[in-house]
Amino acid sequence: MTWAFVVLNWNGRDDTLRCLTALAAVEGDHTVYVADNGSTDGSVAAIRAAETSAVLIENGSNLGYSGGNNAAIDRALADGAEWVVLLNNDAQPERDVLRAFQAATVAHPDAGVLGGKLLFEDGRVQWAGQRLGLRTGYSGRPNGYGLPDGPEWSVDAPADRAVGALMAVSRKAIDAVGTLDHDLFAYVEDVDWCLRIREAGFACRFVAGARATHALAASTGGHASSTHALYYGARNTVVVCERHLPLGLVGTAARRMAIAATFGLRAVKVQRPSAGIAAVLTGVRDGVTRRLGPRA
């Protein structure tokens, strides 16, 4: 079975080089694809100079998370990959991550999506599975978030979704539903992809042994400092919830207000709360009107 890792880079040269070094030590046969979204920080030259075996794909401009990854996913599938592993460039996979994913495909042949475990740099759990709250637009924190890693978070289990920082998707699932939604551009596109794959009859599972340390959006300054995260999160949560769980006129209005309130609370943690709240309100508006693609 042929496996491919896909890493997206956008002005994250140092993170990407560290990620590629970690991938070079991963056990098992695999090919690495790096998609560059028109970086201006010397990333392309640095990746070439590193003389890695990675296949470099130059997108030429910022296609977002969806479009950038899709370019590499399409190339990996054209080269014969049967499973594609999305890996954030600020994540450091453990050596046996691929072995764990491979074992999960044998144990669960109905799976189309496999989500790995993400850890903070101090070893605490960042993601170990998660439910989806489509009815309210609020899913809560991931399982184990902020807690010490231990037996409770070391058991494979069904999951509502995987997270794009470390998730494996089968060729069969992609053939059935397509790749990431380009129009979502960034954020929540991994949720939408998992839902589409599940709706096509494939299972989604958390694989505890597939582990990586994740810096959590280090290349963009972290979620708390990014109004882009607030904008895209609010907008795409509206779109994805309404796409996969219609509620009718009253229910839809109530859910939109709940999404605005949830992201508004997040906005107060931003260094400039007024800018964050404005981003949330604009995101909800654009989600309602289906103004998608990159943020205006």
Short mmCIF file of C-alpha atoms in Angstrom, two decimals:
data_model
loop_
_atom_site.label_atom_id
_atom_site.label_comp_id
_atom_site.label_asym_id
_atom_site.label_seq_id
_atom_site.Cartn_x
_atom_site.Cartn_y
_atom_site.Cartn_z
CA MET A 1 0.00 0.00 0.00
CA THR A 2 1.42 3.36 -1.06
CA TRP A 3 1.39 6.22 1.44
CA ALA A 4 2.04 9.93 0.99
CA PHE A 5 2.53 12.78 3.45
CA VAL A 6 1.32 16.21 2.37
CA VAL A 7 2.81 19.31 4.02
CA LEU A 8 1.57 22.83 3.21
CA ASN A 9 3.97 25.74 3.48
CA TRP A 10 3.23 29.46 3.41
CA ASN A 11 6.10 31.59 4.69
CA GLY A 12 6.89 28.94 7.28
CA ARG A 13 10.39 28.04 6.12
CA ASP A 14 11.91 27.05 9.47
CA ASP A 15 8.87 25.08 10.62
CA THR A 16 8.71 23.25 7.32
CA LEU A 17 12.40 22.34 7.37
CA ARG A 18 12.01 20.92 10.89
CA CYS A 19 8.95 18.98 9.78
CA LEU A 20 10.79 17.52 6.79
CA THR A 21 13.66 16.46 9.03
CA ALA A 22 11.20 14.63 11.28
CA LEU A 23 9.48 13.01 8.29
CA ALA A 24 12.82 11.71 7.03
CA ALA A 25 13.03 9.62 10.21
CA VAL A 26 9.50 8.20 9.94
CA GLU A 27 9.54 4.42 9.59
CA GLY A 28 7.93 2.77 6.57
CA ASP A 29 7.81 3.50 2.86
CA HIS A 30 6.24 6.84 2.00
CA THR A 31 6.62 9.86 -0.23
CA VAL A 32 6.53 13.43 1.05
CA TYR A 33 4.90 16.22 -0.94
CA VAL A 34 5.39 19.88 0.00
CA ALA A 35 2.98 22.40 -1.47
CA ASP A 36 4.20 26.00 -1.29
CA ASN A 37 1.56 28.74 -1.42
CA GLY A 38 3.69 31.45 -3.00
CA SER A 39 6.00 32.03 -0.04
CA THR A 40 8.20 35.14 0.02
CA ASP A 41 10.50 34.11 2.88
CA GLY A 42 12.91 32.00 0.85
CA SER A 43 11.09 28.75 1.66
CA VAL A 44 11.35 27.26 -1.82
CA ALA A 45 15.08 27.86 -2.09
CA ALA A 46 15.64 26.54 1.44
CA ILE A 47 13.66 23.37 0.79
CA ARG A 48 15.63 22.73 -2.37
CA ALA A 49 18.91 23.43 -0.61
CA ALA A 50 18.02 20.95 2.11
CA GLU A 51 18.25 18.20 -0.53
CA THR A 52 15.31 16.29 0.90
CA SER A 53 13.53 13.63 -1.11
CA ALA A 54 10.30 15.61 -0.86
CA VAL A 55 8.38 16.45 -4.03
CA LEU A 56 8.05 20.25 -4.11
CA ILE A 57 4.92 21.75 -5.67
CA GLU A 58 4.96 25.50 -6.25
CA ASN A 59 1.42 26.86 -6.27
CA GLY A 60 2.64 30.37 -7.04
CA SER A 61 0.11 32.15 -4.82
CA ASN A 62 -1.76 31.67 -1.56
CA LEU A 63 -4.49 29.15 -2.39
CA GLY A 64 -5.43 28.75 1.26
CA TYR A 65 -5.32 25.56 3.25
CA SER A 66 -7.79 23.81 0.98
CA GLY A 67 -6.41 24.79 -2.40
CA GLY A 68 -2.80 24.48 -1.33
CA ASN A 69 -3.21 20.99 0.07
CA ASN A 70 -5.41 19.89 -2.83
CA ALA A 71 -2.60 20.57 -5.30
CA ALA A 72 -0.36 18.14 -3.42
CA ILE A 73 -3.15 15.63 -2.81
CA ASP A 74 -3.93 15.53 -6.53
CA ARG A 75 -0.25 14.97 -7.32
CA ALA A 76 0.05 12.21 -4.72
CA LEU A 77 -3.01 10.42 -6.09
CA ALA A 78 -1.70 10.77 -9.65
CA ASP A 79 1.51 9.12 -8.44
CA GLY A 80 -0.47 6.18 -7.08
CA ALA A 81 -0.94 6.97 -3.39
CA GLU A 82 -3.63 4.90 -1.70
CA TRP A 83 -3.55 6.91 1.54
CA VAL A 84 -2.69 10.58 1.98
CA VAL A 85 -1.62 11.95 5.37
CA LEU A 86 -2.11 15.68 5.90
CA LEU A 87 0.49 17.04 8.30
CA ASN A 88 0.86 20.65 9.44
CA ASN A 89 4.28 22.10 8.81
CA ASP A 90 4.53 23.09 12.50
CA ALA A 91 4.01 19.48 13.61
CA GLN A 92 6.74 16.97 14.47
CA PRO A 93 5.59 13.38 13.77
CA GLU A 94 6.95 10.49 15.81
CA ARG A 95 8.96 7.81 14.05
CA ASP A 96 6.22 5.17 14.21
CA VAL A 97 3.32 7.42 13.14
CA LEU A 98 2.95 5.68 9.78
CA ARG A 99 3.10 2.20 11.34
CA ALA A 100 0.21 3.15 13.62
CA PHE A 101 -1.89 4.43 10.72
CA GLN A 102 -1.14 1.32 8.70
CA ALA A 103 -2.17 -0.95 11.56
CA ALA A 104 -5.44 0.97 11.88
CA THR A 105 -6.31 0.36 8.22
CA VAL A 106 -5.98 -3.37 8.82
CA ALA A 107 -8.00 -3.32 12.04
CA HIS A 108 -10.68 -1.05 10.57
CA PRO A 109 -11.01 -1.66 6.81
CA ASP A 110 -14.18 0.47 6.70
CA ALA A 111 -12.27 3.59 7.73
CA GLY A 112 -11.88 6.43 5.25
CA VAL A 113 -10.42 8.93 7.71
CA LEU A 114 -7.91 8.36 10.51
CA GLY A 115 -7.09 11.10 13.00
CA GLY A 116 -3.79 11.02 14.86
CA LYS A 117 -3.07 12.25 18.39
CA LEU A 118 -1.62 15.74 18.74
CA LEU A 119 0.45 16.78 21.73
CA PHE A 120 1.66 20.12 23.02
CA GLU A 121 5.42 20.51 23.21
CA ASP A 122 5.31 19.83 26.96
CA GLY A 123 3.62 16.46 26.38
CA ARG A 124 0.08 17.45 27.30
CA VAL A 125 -2.75 16.33 25.01
CA GLN A 126 -3.88 18.77 22.36
CA TRP A 127 -6.24 16.49 20.40
CA ALA A 128 -7.35 12.92 21.07
CA GLY A 129 -10.65 12.75 19.24
CA GLN A 130 -13.58 15.14 19.25
CA ARG A 131 -17.33 15.23 18.93
CA LEU A 132 -19.13 17.62 16.57
CA GLY A 133 -21.90 19.93 17.72
CA LEU A 134 -23.56 20.72 14.41
CA ARG A 135 -26.84 21.64 16.07
CA THR A 136 -25.29 24.57 17.94
CA GLY A 137 -22.09 25.12 15.99
CA TYR A 138 -20.08 24.53 19.16
CA SER A 139 -18.14 21.30 19.57
CA GLY A 140 -16.26 22.02 22.78
CA ARG A 141 -12.65 21.26 23.38
CA PRO A 142 -11.06 18.09 21.97
CA ASN A 143 -10.86 15.00 24.15
CA GLY A 144 -8.02 15.26 26.66
CA TYR A 145 -7.21 18.87 25.82
CA GLY A 146 -4.55 20.26 28.17
CA LEU A 147 -4.32 17.08 30.23
CA PRO A 148 -1.28 14.84 30.69
CA ASP A 149 -1.09 12.09 28.11
CA GLY A 150 -1.97 8.72 29.56
CA PRO A 151 -3.96 5.48 29.19
CA GLU A 152 -7.29 7.29 28.90
CA TRP A 153 -6.15 8.95 25.67
CA SER A 154 -4.27 5.93 24.31
CA VAL A 155 -7.17 3.83 23.02
CA ASP A 156 -8.35 3.86 19.40
CA ALA A 157 -11.99 4.90 19.10
CA PRO A 158 -14.60 6.17 16.65
CA ALA A 159 -14.47 9.93 16.15
CA ASP A 160 -16.84 12.49 14.69
CA ARG A 161 -13.96 14.15 12.86
CA ALA A 162 -10.22 14.20 12.40
CA VAL A 163 -8.09 17.33 12.50
CA GLY A 164 -6.11 18.53 9.49
CA ALA A 165 -2.86 18.88 11.43
CA LEU A 166 -2.53 15.06 11.36
CA MET A 167 -5.10 13.06 9.44
CA ALA A 168 -4.95 10.21 6.95
CA VAL A 169 -7.53 9.90 4.18
CA SER A 170 -7.93 6.96 1.84
CA ARG A 171 -7.95 7.15 -1.93
CA LYS A 172 -11.32 5.37 -1.93
CA ALA A 173 -12.81 8.09 0.24
CA ILE A 174 -11.36 10.84 -1.94
CA ASP A 175 -12.64 9.14 -5.08
CA ALA A 176 -16.09 9.08 -3.49
CA VAL A 177 -16.35 12.69 -2.27
CA GLY A 178 -13.49 14.68 -3.79
CA THR A 179 -10.81 16.69 -2.04
CA LEU A 180 -11.04 19.61 0.41
CA ASP A 181 -13.61 22.30 -0.42
CA HIS A 182 -11.60 25.01 -2.16
CA ASP A 183 -14.25 27.65 -1.43
CA LEU A 184 -13.82 27.30 2.33
CA PHE A 185 -10.19 28.41 1.85
CA ALA A 186 -9.06 27.92 5.47
CA TYR A 187 -10.44 26.55 8.75
CA VAL A 188 -13.28 24.03 9.24
CA GLU A 189 -12.54 22.50 5.82
CA ASP A 190 -11.23 19.38 7.57
CA VAL A 191 -14.56 19.08 9.42
CA ASP A 192 -16.49 19.38 6.17
CA TRP A 193 -14.25 16.77 4.52
CA CYS A 194 -14.75 14.31 7.36
CA LEU A 195 -18.51 14.80 7.27
CA ARG A 196 -18.68 14.27 3.52
CA ILE A 197 -16.61 11.12 3.84
CA ARG A 198 -18.76 9.79 6.68
CA GLU A 199 -21.92 10.57 4.72
CA ALA A 200 -20.49 8.47 1.89
CA GLY A 201 -20.40 5.47 4.24
CA PHE A 202 -16.81 5.49 5.49
CA ALA A 203 -15.82 5.41 9.16
CA CYS A 204 -13.74 8.05 10.93
CA ARG A 205 -11.47 6.86 13.74
CA PHE A 206 -9.04 8.27 16.26
CA VAL A 207 -5.69 6.42 16.14
CA ALA A 208 -3.95 6.92 19.47
CA GLY A 209 -0.60 5.50 18.37
CA ALA A 210 -0.20 7.93 15.47
CA ARG A 211 1.32 10.87 17.33
CA ALA A 212 2.86 14.23 16.59
CA THR A 213 3.88 17.28 18.60
CA HIS A 214 2.10 20.37 17.30
CA ALA A 215 3.00 24.02 17.87
CA LEU A 216 -0.64 25.07 17.25
CA ALA A 217 -0.61 27.65 14.45
CA ALA A 218 2.85 28.94 15.31
CA SER A 219 3.41 30.08 11.74
CA THR A 220 0.49 32.53 11.95
CA GLY A 221 1.19 33.75 15.46
CA GLY A 222 -1.27 31.42 17.11
CA HIS A 223 -5.07 31.32 17.09
CA ALA A 224 -5.42 33.96 19.79
CA SER A 225 -3.67 36.66 17.78
CA SER A 226 -5.25 36.01 14.39
CA THR A 227 -8.45 37.72 13.28
CA HIS A 228 -8.23 35.53 10.17
CA ALA A 229 -8.84 32.49 12.36
CA LEU A 230 -11.89 34.19 13.86
CA TYR A 231 -13.24 35.28 10.49
CA TYR A 232 -12.80 31.97 8.69
CA GLY A 233 -13.82 29.96 11.73
CA ALA A 234 -17.11 31.81 12.14
CA ARG A 235 -17.88 31.96 8.42
CA ASN A 236 -17.10 28.35 7.66
CA THR A 237 -18.81 27.03 10.79
CA VAL A 238 -22.03 28.66 9.56
CA VAL A 239 -21.57 27.16 6.09
CA VAL A 240 -20.61 23.66 7.20
CA CYS A 241 -23.33 23.37 9.85
CA GLU A 242 -26.01 24.49 7.42
CA ARG A 243 -24.65 22.22 4.71
CA HIS A 244 -24.71 19.08 6.83
CA LEU A 245 -27.55 19.70 9.32
CA PRO A 246 -30.34 21.98 8.09
CA LEU A 247 -32.55 23.14 10.96
CA GLY A 248 -35.29 25.21 9.37
CA LEU A 249 -35.88 28.94 9.68
CA VAL A 250 -36.00 29.33 13.47
CA GLY A 251 -33.31 26.75 14.22
CA THR A 252 -30.98 28.22 11.61
CA ALA A 253 -31.36 31.73 13.02
CA ALA A 254 -30.71 30.49 16.57
CA ARG A 255 -27.62 28.56 15.48
CA ARG A 256 -26.21 31.57 13.64
CA MET A 257 -26.58 33.65 16.79
CA ALA A 258 -24.92 30.91 18.83
CA ILE A 259 -21.99 30.75 16.42
CA ALA A 260 -21.59 34.53 16.55
CA ALA A 261 -21.65 34.43 20.36
CA THR A 262 -19.14 31.56 20.59
CA PHE A 263 -16.62 33.20 18.30
CA GLY A 264 -17.32 36.58 19.85
CA LEU A 265 -16.21 35.20 23.20
CA ARG A 266 -13.02 33.99 21.56
CA ALA A 267 -12.52 37.44 20.09
CA VAL A 268 -12.25 39.07 23.52
CA LYS A 269 -8.99 37.13 23.95
CA VAL A 270 -7.49 38.78 20.88
CA GLN A 271 -5.00 41.58 21.45
CA ARG A 272 -7.44 43.99 19.77
CA PRO A 273 -10.89 42.70 20.77
CA SER A 274 -12.74 45.22 18.62
CA ALA A 275 -10.96 43.92 15.50
CA GLY A 276 -11.70 40.35 16.54
CA ILE A 277 -15.39 40.97 17.08
CA ALA A 278 -15.61 42.79 13.75
CA ALA A 279 -13.98 39.78 12.07
CA VAL A 280 -16.52 37.43 13.66
CA LEU A 281 -19.50 39.52 12.59
CA THR A 282 -18.15 39.84 9.06
CA GLY A 283 -17.50 36.10 8.97
CA VAL A 284 -21.03 35.23 10.06
CA ARG A 285 -22.45 37.66 7.50
CA ASP A 286 -20.34 36.18 4.71
CA GLY A 287 -21.30 32.67 5.80
CA VAL A 288 -24.99 33.54 5.67
CA THR A 289 -24.64 35.13 2.23
CA ARG A 290 -22.22 32.40 1.06
CA ARG A 291 -19.47 34.86 0.24
CA LEU A 292 -16.68 32.30 0.20
CA GLY A 293 -13.09 32.04 -0.96
CA PRO A 294 -10.31 34.22 0.50
CA ARG A 295 -11.24 36.95 2.99
CA ALA A 296 -11.89 40.28 1.29
#
